[in-house]
mmCIF file with all atom_site columns, C-alpha atoms and ligand atoms in Angstrom:
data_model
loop_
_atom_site.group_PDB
_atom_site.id
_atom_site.type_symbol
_atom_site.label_atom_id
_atom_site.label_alt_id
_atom_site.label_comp_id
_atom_site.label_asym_id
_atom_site.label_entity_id
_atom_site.label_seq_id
_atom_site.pdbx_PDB_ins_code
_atom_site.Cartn_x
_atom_site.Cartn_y
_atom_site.Cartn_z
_atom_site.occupancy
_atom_site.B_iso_or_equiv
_atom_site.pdbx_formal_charge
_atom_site.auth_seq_id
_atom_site.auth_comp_id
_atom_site.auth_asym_id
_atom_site.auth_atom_id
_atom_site.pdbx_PDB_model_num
ATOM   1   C  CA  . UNK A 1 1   ? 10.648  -16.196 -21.047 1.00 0.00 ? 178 UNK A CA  1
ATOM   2   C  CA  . UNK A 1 2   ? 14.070  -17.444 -20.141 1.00 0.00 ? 179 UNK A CA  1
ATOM   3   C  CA  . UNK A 1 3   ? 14.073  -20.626 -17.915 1.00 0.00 ? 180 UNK A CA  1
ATOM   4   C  CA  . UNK A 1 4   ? 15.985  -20.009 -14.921 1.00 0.00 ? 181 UNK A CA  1
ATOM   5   C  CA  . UNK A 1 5   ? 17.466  -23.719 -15.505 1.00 0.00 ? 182 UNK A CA  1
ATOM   6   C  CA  . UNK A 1 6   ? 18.623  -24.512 -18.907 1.00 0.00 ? 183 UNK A CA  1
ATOM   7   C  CA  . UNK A 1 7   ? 18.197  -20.820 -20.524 1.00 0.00 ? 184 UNK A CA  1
ATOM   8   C  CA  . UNK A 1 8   ? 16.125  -21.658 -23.017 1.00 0.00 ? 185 UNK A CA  1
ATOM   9   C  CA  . UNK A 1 9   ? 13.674  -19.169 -24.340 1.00 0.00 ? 186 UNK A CA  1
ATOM   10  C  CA  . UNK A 1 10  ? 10.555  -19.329 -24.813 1.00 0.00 ? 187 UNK A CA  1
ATOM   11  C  CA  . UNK A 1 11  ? 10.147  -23.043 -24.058 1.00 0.00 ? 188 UNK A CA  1
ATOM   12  C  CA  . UNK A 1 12  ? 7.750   -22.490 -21.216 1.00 0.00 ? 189 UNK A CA  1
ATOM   13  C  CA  . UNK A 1 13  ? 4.317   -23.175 -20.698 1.00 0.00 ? 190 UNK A CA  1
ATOM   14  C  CA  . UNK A 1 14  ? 1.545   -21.939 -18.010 1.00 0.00 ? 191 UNK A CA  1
ATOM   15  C  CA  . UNK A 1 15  ? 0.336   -24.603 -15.780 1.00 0.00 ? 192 UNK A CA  1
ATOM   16  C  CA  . UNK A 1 16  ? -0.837  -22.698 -13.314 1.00 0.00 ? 193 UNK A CA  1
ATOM   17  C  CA  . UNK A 1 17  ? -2.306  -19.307 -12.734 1.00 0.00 ? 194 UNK A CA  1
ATOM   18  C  CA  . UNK A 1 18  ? -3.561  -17.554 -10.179 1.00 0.00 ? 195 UNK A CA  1
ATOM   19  C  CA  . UNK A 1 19  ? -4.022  -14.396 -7.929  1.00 0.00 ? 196 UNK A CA  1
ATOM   20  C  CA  . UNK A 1 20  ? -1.936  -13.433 -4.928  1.00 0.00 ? 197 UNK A CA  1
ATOM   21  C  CA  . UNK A 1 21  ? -4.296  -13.314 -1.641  1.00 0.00 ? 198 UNK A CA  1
ATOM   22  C  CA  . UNK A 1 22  ? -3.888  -9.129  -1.827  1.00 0.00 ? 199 UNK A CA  1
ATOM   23  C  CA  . UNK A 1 23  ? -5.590  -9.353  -5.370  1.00 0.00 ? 200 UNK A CA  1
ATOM   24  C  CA  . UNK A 1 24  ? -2.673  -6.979  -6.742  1.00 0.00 ? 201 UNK A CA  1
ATOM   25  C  CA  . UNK A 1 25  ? 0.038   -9.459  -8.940  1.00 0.00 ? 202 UNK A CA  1
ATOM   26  C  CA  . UNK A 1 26  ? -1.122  -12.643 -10.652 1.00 0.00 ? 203 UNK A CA  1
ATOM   27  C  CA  . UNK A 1 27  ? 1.664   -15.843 -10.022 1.00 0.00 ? 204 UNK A CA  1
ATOM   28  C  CA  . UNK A 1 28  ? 2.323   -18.152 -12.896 1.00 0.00 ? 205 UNK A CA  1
ATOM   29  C  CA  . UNK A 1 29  ? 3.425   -21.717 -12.628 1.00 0.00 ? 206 UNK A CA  1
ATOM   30  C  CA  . UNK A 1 30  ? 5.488   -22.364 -15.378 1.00 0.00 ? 207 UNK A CA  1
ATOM   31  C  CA  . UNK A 1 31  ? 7.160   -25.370 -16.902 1.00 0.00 ? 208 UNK A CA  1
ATOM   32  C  CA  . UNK A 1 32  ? 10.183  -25.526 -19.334 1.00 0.00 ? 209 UNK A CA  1
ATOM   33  C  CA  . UNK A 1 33  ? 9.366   -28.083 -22.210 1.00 0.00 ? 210 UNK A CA  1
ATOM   34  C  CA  . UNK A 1 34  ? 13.467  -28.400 -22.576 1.00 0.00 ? 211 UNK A CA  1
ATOM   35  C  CA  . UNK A 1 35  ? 14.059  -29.525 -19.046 1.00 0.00 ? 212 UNK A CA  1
ATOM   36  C  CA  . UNK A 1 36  ? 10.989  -29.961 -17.155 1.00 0.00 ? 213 UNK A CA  1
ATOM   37  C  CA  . UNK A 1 37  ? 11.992  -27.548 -15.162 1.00 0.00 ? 214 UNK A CA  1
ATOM   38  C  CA  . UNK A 1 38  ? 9.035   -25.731 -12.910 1.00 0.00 ? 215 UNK A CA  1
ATOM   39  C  CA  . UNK A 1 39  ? 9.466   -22.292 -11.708 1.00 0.00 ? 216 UNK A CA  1
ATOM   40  C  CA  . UNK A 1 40  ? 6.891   -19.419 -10.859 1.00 0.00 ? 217 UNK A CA  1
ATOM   41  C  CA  . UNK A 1 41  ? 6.704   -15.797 -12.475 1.00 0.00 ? 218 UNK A CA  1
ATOM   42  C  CA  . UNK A 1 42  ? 4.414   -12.939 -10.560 1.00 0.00 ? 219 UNK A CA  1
ATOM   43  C  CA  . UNK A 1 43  ? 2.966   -10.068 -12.612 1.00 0.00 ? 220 UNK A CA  1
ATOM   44  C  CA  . UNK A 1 44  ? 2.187   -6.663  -11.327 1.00 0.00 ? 221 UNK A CA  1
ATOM   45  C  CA  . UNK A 1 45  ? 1.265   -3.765  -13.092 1.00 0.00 ? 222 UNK A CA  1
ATOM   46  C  CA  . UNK A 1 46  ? 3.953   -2.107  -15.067 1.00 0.00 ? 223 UNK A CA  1
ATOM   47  C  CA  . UNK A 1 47  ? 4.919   1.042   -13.099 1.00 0.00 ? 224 UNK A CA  1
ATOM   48  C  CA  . UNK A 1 48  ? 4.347   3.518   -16.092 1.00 0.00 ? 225 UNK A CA  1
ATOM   49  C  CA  . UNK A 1 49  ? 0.525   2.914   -14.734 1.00 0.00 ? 226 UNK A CA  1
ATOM   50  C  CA  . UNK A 1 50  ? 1.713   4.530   -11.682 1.00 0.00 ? 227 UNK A CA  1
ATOM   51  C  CA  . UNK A 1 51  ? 0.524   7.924   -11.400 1.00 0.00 ? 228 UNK A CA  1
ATOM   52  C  CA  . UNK A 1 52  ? 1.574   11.236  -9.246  1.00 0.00 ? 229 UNK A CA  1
ATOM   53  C  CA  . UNK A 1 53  ? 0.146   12.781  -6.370  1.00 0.00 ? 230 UNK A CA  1
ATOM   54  C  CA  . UNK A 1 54  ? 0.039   16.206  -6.247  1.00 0.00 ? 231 UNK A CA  1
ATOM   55  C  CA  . UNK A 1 55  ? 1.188   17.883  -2.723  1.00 0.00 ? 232 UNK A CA  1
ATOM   56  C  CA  . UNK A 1 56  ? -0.400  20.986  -1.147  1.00 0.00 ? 233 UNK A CA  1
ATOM   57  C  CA  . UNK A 1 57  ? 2.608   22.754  -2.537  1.00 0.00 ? 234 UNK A CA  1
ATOM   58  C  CA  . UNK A 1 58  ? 2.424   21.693  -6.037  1.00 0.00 ? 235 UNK A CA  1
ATOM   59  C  CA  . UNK A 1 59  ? 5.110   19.484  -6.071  1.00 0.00 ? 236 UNK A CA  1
ATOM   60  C  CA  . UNK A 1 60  ? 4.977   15.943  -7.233  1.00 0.00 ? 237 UNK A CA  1
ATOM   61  C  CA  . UNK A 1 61  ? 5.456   12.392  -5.767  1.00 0.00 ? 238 UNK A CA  1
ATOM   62  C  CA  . UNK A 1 62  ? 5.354   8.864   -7.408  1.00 0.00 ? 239 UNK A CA  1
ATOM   63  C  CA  . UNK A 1 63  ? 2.131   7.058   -5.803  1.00 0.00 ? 240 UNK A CA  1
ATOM   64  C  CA  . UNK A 1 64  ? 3.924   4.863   -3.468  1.00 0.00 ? 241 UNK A CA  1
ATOM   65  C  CA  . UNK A 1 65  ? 1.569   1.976   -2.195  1.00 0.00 ? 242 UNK A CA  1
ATOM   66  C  CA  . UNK A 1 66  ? 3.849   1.063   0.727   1.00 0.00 ? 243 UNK A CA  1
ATOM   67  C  CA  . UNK A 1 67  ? 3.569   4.982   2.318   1.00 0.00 ? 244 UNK A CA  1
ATOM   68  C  CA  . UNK A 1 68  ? -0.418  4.577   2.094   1.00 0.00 ? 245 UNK A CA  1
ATOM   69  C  CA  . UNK A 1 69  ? 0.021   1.063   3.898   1.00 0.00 ? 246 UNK A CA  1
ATOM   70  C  CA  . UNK A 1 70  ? 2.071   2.688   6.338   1.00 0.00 ? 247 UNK A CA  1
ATOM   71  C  CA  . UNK A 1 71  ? -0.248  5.701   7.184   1.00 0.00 ? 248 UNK A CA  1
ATOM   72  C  CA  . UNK A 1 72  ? -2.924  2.745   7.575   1.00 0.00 ? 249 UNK A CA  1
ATOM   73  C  CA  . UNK A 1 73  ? -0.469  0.344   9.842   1.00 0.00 ? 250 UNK A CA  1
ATOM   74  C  CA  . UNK A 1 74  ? 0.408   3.908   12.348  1.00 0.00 ? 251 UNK A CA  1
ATOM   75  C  CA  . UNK A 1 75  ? -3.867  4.468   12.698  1.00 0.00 ? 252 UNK A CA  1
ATOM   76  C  CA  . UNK A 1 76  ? -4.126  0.987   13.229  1.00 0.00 ? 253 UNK A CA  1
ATOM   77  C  CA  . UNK A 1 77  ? -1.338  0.572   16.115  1.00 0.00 ? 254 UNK A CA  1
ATOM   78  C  CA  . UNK A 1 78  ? -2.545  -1.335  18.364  1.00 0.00 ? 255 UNK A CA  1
ATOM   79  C  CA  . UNK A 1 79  ? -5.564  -2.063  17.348  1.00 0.00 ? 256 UNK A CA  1
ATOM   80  C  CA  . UNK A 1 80  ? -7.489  -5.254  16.711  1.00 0.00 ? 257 UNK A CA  1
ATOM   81  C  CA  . UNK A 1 81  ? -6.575  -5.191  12.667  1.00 0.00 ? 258 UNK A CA  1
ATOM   82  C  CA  . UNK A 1 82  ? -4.763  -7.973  11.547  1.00 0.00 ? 259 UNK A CA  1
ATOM   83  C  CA  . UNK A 1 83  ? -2.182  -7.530  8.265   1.00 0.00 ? 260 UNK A CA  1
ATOM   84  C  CA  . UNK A 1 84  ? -4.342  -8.984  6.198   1.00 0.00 ? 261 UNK A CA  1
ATOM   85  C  CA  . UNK A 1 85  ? -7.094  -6.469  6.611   1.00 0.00 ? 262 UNK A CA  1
ATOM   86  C  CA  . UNK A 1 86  ? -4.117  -3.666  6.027   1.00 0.00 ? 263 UNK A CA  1
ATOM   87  C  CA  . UNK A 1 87  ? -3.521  -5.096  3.051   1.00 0.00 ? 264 UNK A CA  1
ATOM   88  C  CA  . UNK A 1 88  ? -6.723  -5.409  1.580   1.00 0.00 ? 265 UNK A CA  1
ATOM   89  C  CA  . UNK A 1 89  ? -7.587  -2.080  2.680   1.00 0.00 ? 266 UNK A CA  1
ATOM   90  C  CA  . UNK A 1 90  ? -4.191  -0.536  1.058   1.00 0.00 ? 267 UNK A CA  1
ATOM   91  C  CA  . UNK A 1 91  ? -5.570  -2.276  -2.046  1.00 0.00 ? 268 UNK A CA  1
ATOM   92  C  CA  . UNK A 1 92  ? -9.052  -1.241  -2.288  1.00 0.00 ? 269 UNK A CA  1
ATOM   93  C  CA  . UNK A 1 93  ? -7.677  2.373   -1.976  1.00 0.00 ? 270 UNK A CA  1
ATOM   94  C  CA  . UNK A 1 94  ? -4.780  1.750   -4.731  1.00 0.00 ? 271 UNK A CA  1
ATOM   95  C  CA  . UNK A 1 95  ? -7.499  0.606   -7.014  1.00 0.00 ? 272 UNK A CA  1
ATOM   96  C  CA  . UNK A 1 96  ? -10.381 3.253   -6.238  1.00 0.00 ? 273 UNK A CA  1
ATOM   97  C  CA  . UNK A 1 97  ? -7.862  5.531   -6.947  1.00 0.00 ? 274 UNK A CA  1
ATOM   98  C  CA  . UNK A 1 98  ? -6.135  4.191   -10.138 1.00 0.00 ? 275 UNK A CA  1
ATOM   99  C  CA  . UNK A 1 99  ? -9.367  3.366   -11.408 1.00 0.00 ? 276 UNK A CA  1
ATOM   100 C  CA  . UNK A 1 100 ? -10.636 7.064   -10.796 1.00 0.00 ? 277 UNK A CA  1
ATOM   101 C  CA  . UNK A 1 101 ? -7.628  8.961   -12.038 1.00 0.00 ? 278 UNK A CA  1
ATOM   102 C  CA  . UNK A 1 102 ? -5.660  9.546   -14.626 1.00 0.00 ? 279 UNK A CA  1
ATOM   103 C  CA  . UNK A 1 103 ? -2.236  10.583  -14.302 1.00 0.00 ? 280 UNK A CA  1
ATOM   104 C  CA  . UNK A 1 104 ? -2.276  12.492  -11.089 1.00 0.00 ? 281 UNK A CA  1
ATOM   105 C  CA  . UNK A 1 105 ? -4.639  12.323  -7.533  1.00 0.00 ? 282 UNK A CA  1
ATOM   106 C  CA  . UNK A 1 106 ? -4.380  15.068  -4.819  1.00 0.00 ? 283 UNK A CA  1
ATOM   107 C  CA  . UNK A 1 107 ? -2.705  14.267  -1.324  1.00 0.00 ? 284 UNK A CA  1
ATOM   108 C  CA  . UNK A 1 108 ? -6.124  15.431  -0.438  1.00 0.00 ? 285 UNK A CA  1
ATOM   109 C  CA  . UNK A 1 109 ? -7.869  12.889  -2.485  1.00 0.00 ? 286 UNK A CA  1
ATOM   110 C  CA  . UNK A 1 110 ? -5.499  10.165  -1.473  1.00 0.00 ? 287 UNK A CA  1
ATOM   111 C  CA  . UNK A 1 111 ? -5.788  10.842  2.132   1.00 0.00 ? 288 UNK A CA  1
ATOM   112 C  CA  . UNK A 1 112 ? -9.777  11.094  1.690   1.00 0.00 ? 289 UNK A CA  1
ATOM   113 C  CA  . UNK A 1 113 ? -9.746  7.918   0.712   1.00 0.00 ? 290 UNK A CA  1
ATOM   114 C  CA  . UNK A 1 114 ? -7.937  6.389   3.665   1.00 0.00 ? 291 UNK A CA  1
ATOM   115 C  CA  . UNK A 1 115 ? -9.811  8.195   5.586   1.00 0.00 ? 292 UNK A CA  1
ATOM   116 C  CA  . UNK A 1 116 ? -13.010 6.852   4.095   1.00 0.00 ? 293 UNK A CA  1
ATOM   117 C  CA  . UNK A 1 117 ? -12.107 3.070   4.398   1.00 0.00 ? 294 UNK A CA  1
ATOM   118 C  CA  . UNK A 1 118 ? -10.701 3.722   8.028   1.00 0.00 ? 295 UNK A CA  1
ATOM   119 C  CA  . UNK A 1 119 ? -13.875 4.583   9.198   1.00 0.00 ? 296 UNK A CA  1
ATOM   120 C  CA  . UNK A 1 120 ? -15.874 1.364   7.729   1.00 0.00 ? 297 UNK A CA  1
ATOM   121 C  CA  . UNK A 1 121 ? -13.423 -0.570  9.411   1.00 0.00 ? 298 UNK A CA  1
ATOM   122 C  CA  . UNK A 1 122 ? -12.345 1.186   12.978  1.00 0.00 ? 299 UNK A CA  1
ATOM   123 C  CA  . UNK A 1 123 ? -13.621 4.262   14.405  1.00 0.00 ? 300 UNK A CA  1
ATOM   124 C  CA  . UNK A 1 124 ? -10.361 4.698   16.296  1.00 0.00 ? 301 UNK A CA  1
ATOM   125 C  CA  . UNK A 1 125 ? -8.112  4.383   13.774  1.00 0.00 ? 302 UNK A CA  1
ATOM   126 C  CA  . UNK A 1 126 ? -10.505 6.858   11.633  1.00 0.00 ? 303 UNK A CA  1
ATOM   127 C  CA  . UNK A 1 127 ? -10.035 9.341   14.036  1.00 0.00 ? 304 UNK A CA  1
ATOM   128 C  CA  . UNK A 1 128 ? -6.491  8.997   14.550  1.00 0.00 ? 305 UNK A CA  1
ATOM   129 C  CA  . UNK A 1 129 ? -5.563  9.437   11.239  1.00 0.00 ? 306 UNK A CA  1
ATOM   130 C  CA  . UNK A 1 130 ? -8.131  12.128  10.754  1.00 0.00 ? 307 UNK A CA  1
ATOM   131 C  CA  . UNK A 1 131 ? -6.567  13.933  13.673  1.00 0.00 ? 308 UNK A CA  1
ATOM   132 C  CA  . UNK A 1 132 ? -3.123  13.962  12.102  1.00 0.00 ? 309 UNK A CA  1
ATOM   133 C  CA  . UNK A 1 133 ? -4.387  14.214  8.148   1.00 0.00 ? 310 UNK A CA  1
ATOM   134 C  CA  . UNK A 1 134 ? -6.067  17.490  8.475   1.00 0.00 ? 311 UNK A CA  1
ATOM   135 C  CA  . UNK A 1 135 ? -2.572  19.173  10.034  1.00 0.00 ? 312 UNK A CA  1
ATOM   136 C  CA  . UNK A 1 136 ? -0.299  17.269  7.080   1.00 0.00 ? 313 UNK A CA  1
ATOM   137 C  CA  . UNK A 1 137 ? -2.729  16.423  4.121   1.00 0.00 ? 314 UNK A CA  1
ATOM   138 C  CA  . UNK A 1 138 ? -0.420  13.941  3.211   1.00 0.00 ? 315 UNK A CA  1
ATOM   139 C  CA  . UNK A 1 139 ? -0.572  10.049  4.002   1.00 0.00 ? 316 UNK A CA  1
ATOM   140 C  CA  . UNK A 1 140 ? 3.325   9.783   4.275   1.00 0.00 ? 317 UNK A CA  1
ATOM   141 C  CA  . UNK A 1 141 ? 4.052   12.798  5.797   1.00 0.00 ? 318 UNK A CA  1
ATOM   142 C  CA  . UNK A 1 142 ? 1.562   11.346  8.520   1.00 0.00 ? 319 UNK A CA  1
ATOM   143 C  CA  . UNK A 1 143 ? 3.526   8.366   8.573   1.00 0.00 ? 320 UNK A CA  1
ATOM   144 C  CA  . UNK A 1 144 ? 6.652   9.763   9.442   1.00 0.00 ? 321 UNK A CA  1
ATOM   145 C  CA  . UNK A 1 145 ? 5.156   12.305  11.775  1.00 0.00 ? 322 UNK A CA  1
ATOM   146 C  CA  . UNK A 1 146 ? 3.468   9.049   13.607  1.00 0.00 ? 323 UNK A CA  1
ATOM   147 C  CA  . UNK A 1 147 ? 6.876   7.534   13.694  1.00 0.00 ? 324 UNK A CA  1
ATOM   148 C  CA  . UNK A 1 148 ? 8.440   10.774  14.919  1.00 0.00 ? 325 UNK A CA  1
ATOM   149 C  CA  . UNK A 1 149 ? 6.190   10.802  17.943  1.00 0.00 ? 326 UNK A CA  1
ATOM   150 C  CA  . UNK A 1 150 ? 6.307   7.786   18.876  1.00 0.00 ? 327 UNK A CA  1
ATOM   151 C  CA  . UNK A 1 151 ? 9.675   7.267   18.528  1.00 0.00 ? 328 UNK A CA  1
ATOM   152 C  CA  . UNK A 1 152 ? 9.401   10.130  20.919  1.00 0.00 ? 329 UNK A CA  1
ATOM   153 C  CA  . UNK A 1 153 ? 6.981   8.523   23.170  1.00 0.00 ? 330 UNK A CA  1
ATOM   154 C  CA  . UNK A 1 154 ? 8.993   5.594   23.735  1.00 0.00 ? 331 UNK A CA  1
ATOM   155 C  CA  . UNK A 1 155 ? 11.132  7.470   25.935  1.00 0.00 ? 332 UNK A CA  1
ATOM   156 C  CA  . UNK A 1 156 ? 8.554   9.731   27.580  1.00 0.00 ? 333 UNK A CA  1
ATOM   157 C  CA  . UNK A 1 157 ? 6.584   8.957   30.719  1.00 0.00 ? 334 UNK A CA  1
ATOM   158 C  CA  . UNK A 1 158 ? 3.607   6.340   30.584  1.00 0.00 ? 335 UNK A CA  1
ATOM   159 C  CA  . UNK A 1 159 ? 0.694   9.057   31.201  1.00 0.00 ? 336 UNK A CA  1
ATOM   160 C  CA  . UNK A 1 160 ? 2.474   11.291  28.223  1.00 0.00 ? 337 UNK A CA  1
ATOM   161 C  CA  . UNK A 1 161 ? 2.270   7.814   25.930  1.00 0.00 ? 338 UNK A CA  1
ATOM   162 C  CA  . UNK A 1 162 ? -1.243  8.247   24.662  1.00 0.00 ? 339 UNK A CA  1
ATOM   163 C  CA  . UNK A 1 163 ? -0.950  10.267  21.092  1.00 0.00 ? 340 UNK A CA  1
ATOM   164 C  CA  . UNK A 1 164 ? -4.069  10.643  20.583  1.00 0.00 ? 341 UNK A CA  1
ATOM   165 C  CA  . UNK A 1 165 ? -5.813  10.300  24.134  1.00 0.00 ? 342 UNK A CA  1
ATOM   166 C  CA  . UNK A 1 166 ? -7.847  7.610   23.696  1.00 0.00 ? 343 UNK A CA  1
HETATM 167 ZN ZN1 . ZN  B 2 .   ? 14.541  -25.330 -19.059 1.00 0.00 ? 40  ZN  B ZN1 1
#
């Protein structure tokens, strides 16, 4: 690879290599034998891995890992679930579901899955998103419907605040 200081290619070596806390890119410490230079690659998957979910309609979406992570931060609002947990949650789904499909999952599937490792880590936030999956069937559709509410709840009265009455 090119080094970022003198441009040379190919000159580098890996010192250093290990993964990021999430589990899901691998960082590089690299040197340049022409300058000394140090800098650091990260390595994700390429995105041709990526695959499609399927909509109740039939349409298709590109998997997007950041619209599952949301769906898990809106059932967690609040909460006591720290980002970390978020994270390593939106990863164990990412992976259950890359490693058991193909090309293409199901909103269903997807959302069956989030639902599943909501409820081994908060019973509220399992029942929250449950409560809002079943009426979308679609983890970013419940995102933005989350978002639309509260949005909307911001400027209602406290006692109409509660979304989900708990
Ligand atoms: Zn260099």
């Amino acid at each position: 690879m090119r080094c970022p200081a003198c441009n040379e290619i190919g000159k580098d070596k890996v010192i250093d290599s290990r993964l990021t806390e999430s589990g899901g890119a691998i960082r590089r410490r690299r040197v340049c034998q022409a300058c000394n230079r140090r800098f650091t690659t990260k390595e994700r998957a390429e995105e041709e891995l990526r695959i499609a979910v399927v909509k109740k309609d039939g349409s298709r979406v590109r998997f997007r890992r950041d619209k599952i992570m949301a769906g898990i931060q809106h059932a967690c609002y609040k909460l006591p679930i720290v980002d970390t947990d978020i994270e390593a949650m939106t990863d164990d789904i990412e992976g259950e579901l890359f490693r058991d499909h193909d090309r293409e999952v199901t909103s269903r599937e997807v959302g069956e899955c989030v639902a599943r490792k909501l409820r081994d880590v908060n019973h509220v936030a399992y029942v929250r998103f449950m409560s809002v999956f079943k009426e979308f069937n679609h983890v970013s559709e419940f995102a933005e419907e989350i978002q639309r509410v509260e949005d909307h709840a911001a400027t209602a009265s406290p006692d109409q605040q509660s979304l989900f009455g708990d």
